[in-house]
Short mmCIF file of C-alpha atoms in Angstrom, two decimals:
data_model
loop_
_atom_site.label_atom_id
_atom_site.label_comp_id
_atom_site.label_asym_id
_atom_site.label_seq_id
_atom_site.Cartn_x
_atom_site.Cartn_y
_atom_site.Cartn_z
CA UNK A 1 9.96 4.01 -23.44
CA UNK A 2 9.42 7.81 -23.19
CA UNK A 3 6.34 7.84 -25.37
CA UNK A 4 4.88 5.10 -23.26
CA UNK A 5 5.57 6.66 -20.11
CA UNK A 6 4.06 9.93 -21.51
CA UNK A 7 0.82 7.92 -23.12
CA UNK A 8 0.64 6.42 -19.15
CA UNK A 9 0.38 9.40 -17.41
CA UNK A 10 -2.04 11.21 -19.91
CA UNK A 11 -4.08 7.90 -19.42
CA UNK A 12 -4.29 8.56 -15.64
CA UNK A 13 -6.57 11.32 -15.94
CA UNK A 14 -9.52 9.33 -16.92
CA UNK A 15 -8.33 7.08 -14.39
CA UNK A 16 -8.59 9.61 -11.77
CA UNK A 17 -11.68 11.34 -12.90
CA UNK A 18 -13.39 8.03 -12.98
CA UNK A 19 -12.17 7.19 -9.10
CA UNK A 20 -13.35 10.21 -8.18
CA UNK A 21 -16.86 9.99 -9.70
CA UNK A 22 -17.18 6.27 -8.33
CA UNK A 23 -16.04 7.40 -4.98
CA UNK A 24 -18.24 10.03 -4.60
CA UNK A 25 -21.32 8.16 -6.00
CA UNK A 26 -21.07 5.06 -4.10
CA UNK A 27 -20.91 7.27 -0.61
CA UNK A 28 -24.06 8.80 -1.50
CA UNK A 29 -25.87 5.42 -2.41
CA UNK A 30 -24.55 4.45 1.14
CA UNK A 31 -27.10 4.13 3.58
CA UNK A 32 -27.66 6.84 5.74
CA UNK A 33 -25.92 10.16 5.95
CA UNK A 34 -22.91 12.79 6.59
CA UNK A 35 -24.81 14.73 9.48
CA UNK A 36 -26.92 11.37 10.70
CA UNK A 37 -25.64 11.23 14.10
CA UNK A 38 -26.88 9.34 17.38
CA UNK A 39 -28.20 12.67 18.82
CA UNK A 40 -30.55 13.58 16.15
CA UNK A 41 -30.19 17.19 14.59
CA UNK A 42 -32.90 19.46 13.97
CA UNK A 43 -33.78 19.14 10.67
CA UNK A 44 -33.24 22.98 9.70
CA UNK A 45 -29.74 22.76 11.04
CA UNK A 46 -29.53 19.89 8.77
CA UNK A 47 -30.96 21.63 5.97
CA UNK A 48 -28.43 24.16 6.23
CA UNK A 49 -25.21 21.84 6.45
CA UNK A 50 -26.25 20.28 3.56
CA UNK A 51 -26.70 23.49 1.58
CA UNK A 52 -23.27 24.76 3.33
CA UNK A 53 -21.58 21.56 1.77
CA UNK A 54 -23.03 21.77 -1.36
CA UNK A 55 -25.41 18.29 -0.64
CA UNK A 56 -28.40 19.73 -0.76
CA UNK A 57 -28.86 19.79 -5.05
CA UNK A 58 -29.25 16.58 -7.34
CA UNK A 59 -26.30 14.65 -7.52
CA UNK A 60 -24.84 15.11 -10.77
CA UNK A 61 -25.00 19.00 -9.74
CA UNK A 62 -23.23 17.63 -6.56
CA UNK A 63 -20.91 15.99 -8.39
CA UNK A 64 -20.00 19.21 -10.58
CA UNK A 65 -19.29 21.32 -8.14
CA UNK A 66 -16.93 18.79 -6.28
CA UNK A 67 -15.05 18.02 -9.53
CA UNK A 68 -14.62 21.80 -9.97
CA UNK A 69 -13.53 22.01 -6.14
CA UNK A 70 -11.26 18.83 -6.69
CA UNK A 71 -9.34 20.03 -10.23
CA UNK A 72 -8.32 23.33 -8.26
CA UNK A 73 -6.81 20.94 -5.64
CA UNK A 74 -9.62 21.98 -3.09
CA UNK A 75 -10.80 18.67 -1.26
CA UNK A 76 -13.27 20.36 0.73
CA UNK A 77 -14.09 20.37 4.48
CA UNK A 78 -14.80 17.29 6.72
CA UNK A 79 -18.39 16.71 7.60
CA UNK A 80 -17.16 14.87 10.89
CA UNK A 81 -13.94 16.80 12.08
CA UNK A 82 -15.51 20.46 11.80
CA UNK A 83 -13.37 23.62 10.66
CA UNK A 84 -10.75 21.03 9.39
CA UNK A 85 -10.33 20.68 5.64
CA UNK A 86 -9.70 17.34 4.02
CA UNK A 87 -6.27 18.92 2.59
CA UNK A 88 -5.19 19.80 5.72
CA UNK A 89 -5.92 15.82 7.08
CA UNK A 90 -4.18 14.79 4.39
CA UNK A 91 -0.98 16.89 4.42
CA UNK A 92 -1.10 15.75 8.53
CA UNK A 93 -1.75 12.27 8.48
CA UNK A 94 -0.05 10.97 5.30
CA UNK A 95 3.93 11.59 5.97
CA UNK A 96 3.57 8.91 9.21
CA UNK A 97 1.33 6.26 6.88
CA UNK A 98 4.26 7.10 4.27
CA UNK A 99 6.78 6.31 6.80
CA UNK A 100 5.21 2.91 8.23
CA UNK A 101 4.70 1.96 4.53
CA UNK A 102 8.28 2.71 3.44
CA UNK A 103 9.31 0.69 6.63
CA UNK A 104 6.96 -2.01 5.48
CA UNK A 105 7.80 -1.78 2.14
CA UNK A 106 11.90 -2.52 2.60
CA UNK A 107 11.41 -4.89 5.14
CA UNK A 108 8.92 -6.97 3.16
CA UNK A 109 11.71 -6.54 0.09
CA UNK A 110 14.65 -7.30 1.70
CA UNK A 111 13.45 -10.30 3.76
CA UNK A 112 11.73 -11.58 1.06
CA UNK A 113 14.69 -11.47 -1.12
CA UNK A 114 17.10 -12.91 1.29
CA UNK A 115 14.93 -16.06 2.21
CA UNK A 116 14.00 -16.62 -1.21
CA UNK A 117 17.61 -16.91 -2.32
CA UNK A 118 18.68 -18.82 0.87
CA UNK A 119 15.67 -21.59 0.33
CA UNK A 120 17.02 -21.55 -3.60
CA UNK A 121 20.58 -22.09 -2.49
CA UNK A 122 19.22 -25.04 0.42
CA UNK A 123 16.72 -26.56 -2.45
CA UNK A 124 15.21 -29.88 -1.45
CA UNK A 125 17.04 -29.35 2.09
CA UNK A 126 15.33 -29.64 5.84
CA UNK A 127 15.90 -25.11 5.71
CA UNK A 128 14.17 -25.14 2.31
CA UNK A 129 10.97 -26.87 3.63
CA UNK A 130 11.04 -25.16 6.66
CA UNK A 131 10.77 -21.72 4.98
CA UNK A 132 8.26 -22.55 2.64
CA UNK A 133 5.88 -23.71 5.03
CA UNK A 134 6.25 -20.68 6.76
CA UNK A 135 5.95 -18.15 3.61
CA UNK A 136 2.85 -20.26 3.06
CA UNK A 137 1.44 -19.73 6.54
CA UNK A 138 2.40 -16.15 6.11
CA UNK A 139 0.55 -15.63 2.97
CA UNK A 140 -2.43 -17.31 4.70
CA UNK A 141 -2.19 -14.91 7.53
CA UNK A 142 -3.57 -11.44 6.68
CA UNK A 143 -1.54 -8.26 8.48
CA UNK A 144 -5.28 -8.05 10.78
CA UNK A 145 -4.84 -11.01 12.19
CA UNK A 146 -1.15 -11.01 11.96
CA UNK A 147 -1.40 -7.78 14.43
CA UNK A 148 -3.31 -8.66 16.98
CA UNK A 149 -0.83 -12.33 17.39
CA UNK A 150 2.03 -9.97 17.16
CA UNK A 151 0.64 -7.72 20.16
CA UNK A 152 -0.72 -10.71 22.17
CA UNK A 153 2.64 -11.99 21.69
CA UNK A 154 5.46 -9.65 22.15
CA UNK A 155 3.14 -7.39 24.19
CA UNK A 156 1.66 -8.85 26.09
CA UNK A 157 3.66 -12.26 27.00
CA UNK A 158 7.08 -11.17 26.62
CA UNK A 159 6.63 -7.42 27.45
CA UNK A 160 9.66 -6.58 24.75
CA UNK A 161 7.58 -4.18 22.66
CA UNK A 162 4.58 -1.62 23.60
CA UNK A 163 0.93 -2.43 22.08
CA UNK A 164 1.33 0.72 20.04
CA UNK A 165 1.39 4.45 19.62
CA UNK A 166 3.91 6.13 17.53
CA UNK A 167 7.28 8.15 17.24
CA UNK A 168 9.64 5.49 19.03
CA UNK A 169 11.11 3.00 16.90
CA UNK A 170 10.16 0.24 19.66
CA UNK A 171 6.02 1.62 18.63
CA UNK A 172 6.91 1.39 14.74
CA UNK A 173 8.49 -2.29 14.98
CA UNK A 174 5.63 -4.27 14.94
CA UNK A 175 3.06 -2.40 12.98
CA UNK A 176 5.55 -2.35 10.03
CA UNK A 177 6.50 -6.14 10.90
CA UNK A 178 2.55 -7.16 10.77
CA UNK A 179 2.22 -5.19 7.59
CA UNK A 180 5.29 -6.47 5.70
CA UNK A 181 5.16 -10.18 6.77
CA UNK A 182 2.43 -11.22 4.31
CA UNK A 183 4.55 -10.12 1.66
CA UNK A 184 7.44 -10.80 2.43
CA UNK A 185 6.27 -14.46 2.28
CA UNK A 186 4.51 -14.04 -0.86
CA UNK A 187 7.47 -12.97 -2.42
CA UNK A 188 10.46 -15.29 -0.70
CA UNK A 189 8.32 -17.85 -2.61
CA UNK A 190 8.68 -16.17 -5.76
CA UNK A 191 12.18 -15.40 -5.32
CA UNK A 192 12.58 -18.78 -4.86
CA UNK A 193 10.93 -19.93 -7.90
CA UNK A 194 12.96 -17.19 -10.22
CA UNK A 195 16.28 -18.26 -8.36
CA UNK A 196 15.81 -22.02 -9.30
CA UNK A 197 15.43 -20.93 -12.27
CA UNK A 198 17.95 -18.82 -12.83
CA UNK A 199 20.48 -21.35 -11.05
CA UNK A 200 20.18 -23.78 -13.96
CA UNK A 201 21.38 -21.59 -16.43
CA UNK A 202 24.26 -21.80 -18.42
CA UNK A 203 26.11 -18.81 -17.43
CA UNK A 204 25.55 -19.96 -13.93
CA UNK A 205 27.23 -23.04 -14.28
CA UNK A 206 30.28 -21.18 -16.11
CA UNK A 207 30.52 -18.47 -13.17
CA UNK A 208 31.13 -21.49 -10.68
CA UNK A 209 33.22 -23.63 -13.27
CA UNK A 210 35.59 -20.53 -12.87
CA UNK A 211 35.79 -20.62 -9.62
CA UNK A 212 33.87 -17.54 -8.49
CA UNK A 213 32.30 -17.15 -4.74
CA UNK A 214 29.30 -18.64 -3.91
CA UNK A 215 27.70 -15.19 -3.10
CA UNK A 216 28.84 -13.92 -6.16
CA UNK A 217 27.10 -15.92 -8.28
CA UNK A 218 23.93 -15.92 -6.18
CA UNK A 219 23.87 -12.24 -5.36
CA UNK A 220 25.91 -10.83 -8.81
CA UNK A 221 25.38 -12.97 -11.41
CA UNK A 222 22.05 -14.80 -10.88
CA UNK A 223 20.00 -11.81 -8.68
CA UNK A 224 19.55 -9.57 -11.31
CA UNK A 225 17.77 -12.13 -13.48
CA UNK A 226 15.71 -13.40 -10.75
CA UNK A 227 14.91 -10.04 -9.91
CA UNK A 228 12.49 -8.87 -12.68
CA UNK A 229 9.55 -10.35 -11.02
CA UNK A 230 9.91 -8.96 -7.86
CA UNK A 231 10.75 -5.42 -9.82
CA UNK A 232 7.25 -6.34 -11.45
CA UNK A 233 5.57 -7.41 -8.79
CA UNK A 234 7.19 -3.94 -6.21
CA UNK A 235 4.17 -1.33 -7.75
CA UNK A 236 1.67 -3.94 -6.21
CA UNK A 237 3.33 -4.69 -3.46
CA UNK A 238 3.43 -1.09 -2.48
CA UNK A 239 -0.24 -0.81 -3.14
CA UNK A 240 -1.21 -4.04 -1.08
CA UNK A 241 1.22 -2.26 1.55
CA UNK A 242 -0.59 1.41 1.11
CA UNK A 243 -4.19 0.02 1.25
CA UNK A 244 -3.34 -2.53 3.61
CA UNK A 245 -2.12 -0.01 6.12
CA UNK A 246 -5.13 1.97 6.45
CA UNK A 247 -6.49 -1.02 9.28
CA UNK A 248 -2.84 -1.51 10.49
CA UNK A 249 -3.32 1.70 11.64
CA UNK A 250 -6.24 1.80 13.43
CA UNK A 251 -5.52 -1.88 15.05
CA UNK A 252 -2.09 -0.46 16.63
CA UNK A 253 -3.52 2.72 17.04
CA UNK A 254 -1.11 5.03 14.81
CA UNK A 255 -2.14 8.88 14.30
CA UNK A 256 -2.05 7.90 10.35
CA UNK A 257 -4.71 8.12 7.26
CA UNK A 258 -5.62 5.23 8.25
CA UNK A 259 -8.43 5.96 10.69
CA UNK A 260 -9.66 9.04 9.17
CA UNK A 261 -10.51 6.99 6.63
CA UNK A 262 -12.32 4.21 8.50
CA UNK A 263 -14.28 6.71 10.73
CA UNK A 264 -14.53 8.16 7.27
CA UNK A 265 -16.95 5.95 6.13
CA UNK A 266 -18.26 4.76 8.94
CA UNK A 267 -19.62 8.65 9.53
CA UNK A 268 -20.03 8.94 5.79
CA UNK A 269 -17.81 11.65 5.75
CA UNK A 270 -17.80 11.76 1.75
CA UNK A 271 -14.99 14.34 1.07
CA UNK A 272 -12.78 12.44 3.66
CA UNK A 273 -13.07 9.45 1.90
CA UNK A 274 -12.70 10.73 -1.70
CA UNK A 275 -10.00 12.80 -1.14
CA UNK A 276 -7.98 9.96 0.49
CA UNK A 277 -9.21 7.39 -2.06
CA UNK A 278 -7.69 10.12 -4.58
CA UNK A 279 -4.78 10.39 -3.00
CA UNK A 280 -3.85 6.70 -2.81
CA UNK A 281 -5.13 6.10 -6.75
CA UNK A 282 -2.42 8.98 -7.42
CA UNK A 283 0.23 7.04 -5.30
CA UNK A 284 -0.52 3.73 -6.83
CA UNK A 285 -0.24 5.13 -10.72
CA UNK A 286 2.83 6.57 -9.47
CA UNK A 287 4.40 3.57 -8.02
CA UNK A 288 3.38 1.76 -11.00
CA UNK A 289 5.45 3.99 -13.47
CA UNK A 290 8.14 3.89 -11.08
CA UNK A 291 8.47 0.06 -11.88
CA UNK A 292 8.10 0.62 -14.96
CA UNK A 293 11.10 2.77 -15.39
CA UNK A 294 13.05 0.17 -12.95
CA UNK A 295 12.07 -2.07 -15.43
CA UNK A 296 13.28 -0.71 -18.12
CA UNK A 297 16.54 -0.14 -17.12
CA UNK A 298 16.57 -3.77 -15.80
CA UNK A 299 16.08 -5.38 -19.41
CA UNK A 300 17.13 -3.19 -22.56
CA UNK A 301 14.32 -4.83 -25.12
CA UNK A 302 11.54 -2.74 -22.88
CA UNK A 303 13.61 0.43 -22.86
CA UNK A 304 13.77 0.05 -26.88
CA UNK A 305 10.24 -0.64 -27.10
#
């Protein structure tokens, strides 16, 4: 298990050089560029941004110097927010898109788990239906259109929550809610599925032939088996969560990554958008050997291997 962790994280070097390389190339095959604005620039002020951000050479020179910038941790200054560096955008911005994806992140878990194992336990009942229809509506529904039904609804009809802003836990409800719900559907399904499964096992039937509490068996004996999908599926689901936050964000208006990216590449701001990019890739291989340890400790024959 060691040697495989160690082989994965020596493996996500490449996987970060190539990220960066593809970030940085497809932004300057983007139409347009970083100092294109609607009040045109003279073109010798122009000239010298360019040569001040290191734009002005062929690209693979470009690219060089960027790399060298990048492996010395420097991500360069914005070519939109002036005299602010990319580092200092991210270090800003990141802890609050953190915090609405944790948020997300449990509440898509937990709810996901809990109706999955109640629509196992109520199989073939009136509850069971009911909750699958609506985990398959939810999967349907992406978190931007989920948002903008959540504000319409408890914003603007019932007044309960505000439409958004941040630092109350009344602004941070229903961005994580529209985030999460997706999810949370996606995997009460498969939760269900594992449960079912899991339910007609042997050792099931021997837990309640000795007389042990319902929730015992569901939530002691039969959980931990049904569990290795979702364990499996939790370094996506983070992912989906990360990437899907970044227009969250901007649609509830939270002071996140999120819309530095988006006016990122709207504005073509190329460092912006590759140092962001580069953070999230570094999350997401994270994450991913996170599960993978959880996994391992969940079943012994992937430890040993």
């Amino acid at each position: 298990m060691r040697r495989r962790l160690i082989i994965r994280v020596v493996l996500a070097i490449p996987t970060l050089f190539a990220v960066v390389c593809l970030t940085f190339f497809l932004m300057r095959l983007a139409p347009g560029g970083p100092f294109d604005r609607e009040k045109a620039i003279p073109e010798s002020i122009k000239r010298q941004l360019m040569a001040q951000y290191q734009l002005d050479g062929p690209v693979l020179t470009q690219l060089y110097y960027y790399l060298k910038d990048v492996a010395r941790g420097d991500l360069r200054l914005s070519t939109k927010y002036r005299n602010r560096t990319v580092n200092e955008i991210i270090s800003q911005t990141l802890p609050i898109s953190a915090c609405l994806g944790g948020i997300a992140f449990f509440l898509a878990l937990g709810g996901g788990c809990f109706f999955g194992i109640w629509a196992a336990y109520r199989h073939n009942r009136p509850s069971d239906s009911i909750l699958m229809f609506l985990a398959l509506l939810g999967i349907a529904l992406p978190s931007f259109v989920i948002g903008p039904l959540l504000i319409v609804l408890f914003s603007f009809k019932l007044g309960w929550l505000p439409v958004g802003g941040w630092g109350t836990v009344q602004q941070v409800f229903l961005p994580a809610l529209a985030l999460s719900l997706p999810y949370m559907a996606y995997l009460a399904r498969m939760v269900r599925v594992s449960m079912l499964e899991t339910l007609n096992q042997d050792y099931i039937r021997t837990a309640r032939a000795k007389g042990l509490a319902e929730w015992r068996v569901l939530y002691v004996h039969a959980l931990k088996n049904a569990a290795l999908p979702v364990v499996s599926y939790s370094g996506p689901l983070a992912a989906n969560i990360l990437t899907g936050s970044l227009v969250v964000e901007e649609i509830f208006k939270i002071p996140g990554i999120g819309p530095f990216f988006v006016n990122g590449v709207l504005n073509r701001d190329v460092f912006v958008v590759g140092g962001i990019t580069l953070v999230y890739s570094m999350l997401l291989i994270a994450f991913n050997l996170v599960v993978d340890l959880f996994y391992g400790l969940l079943d012994k024959r992937i430890q040993s291997a």
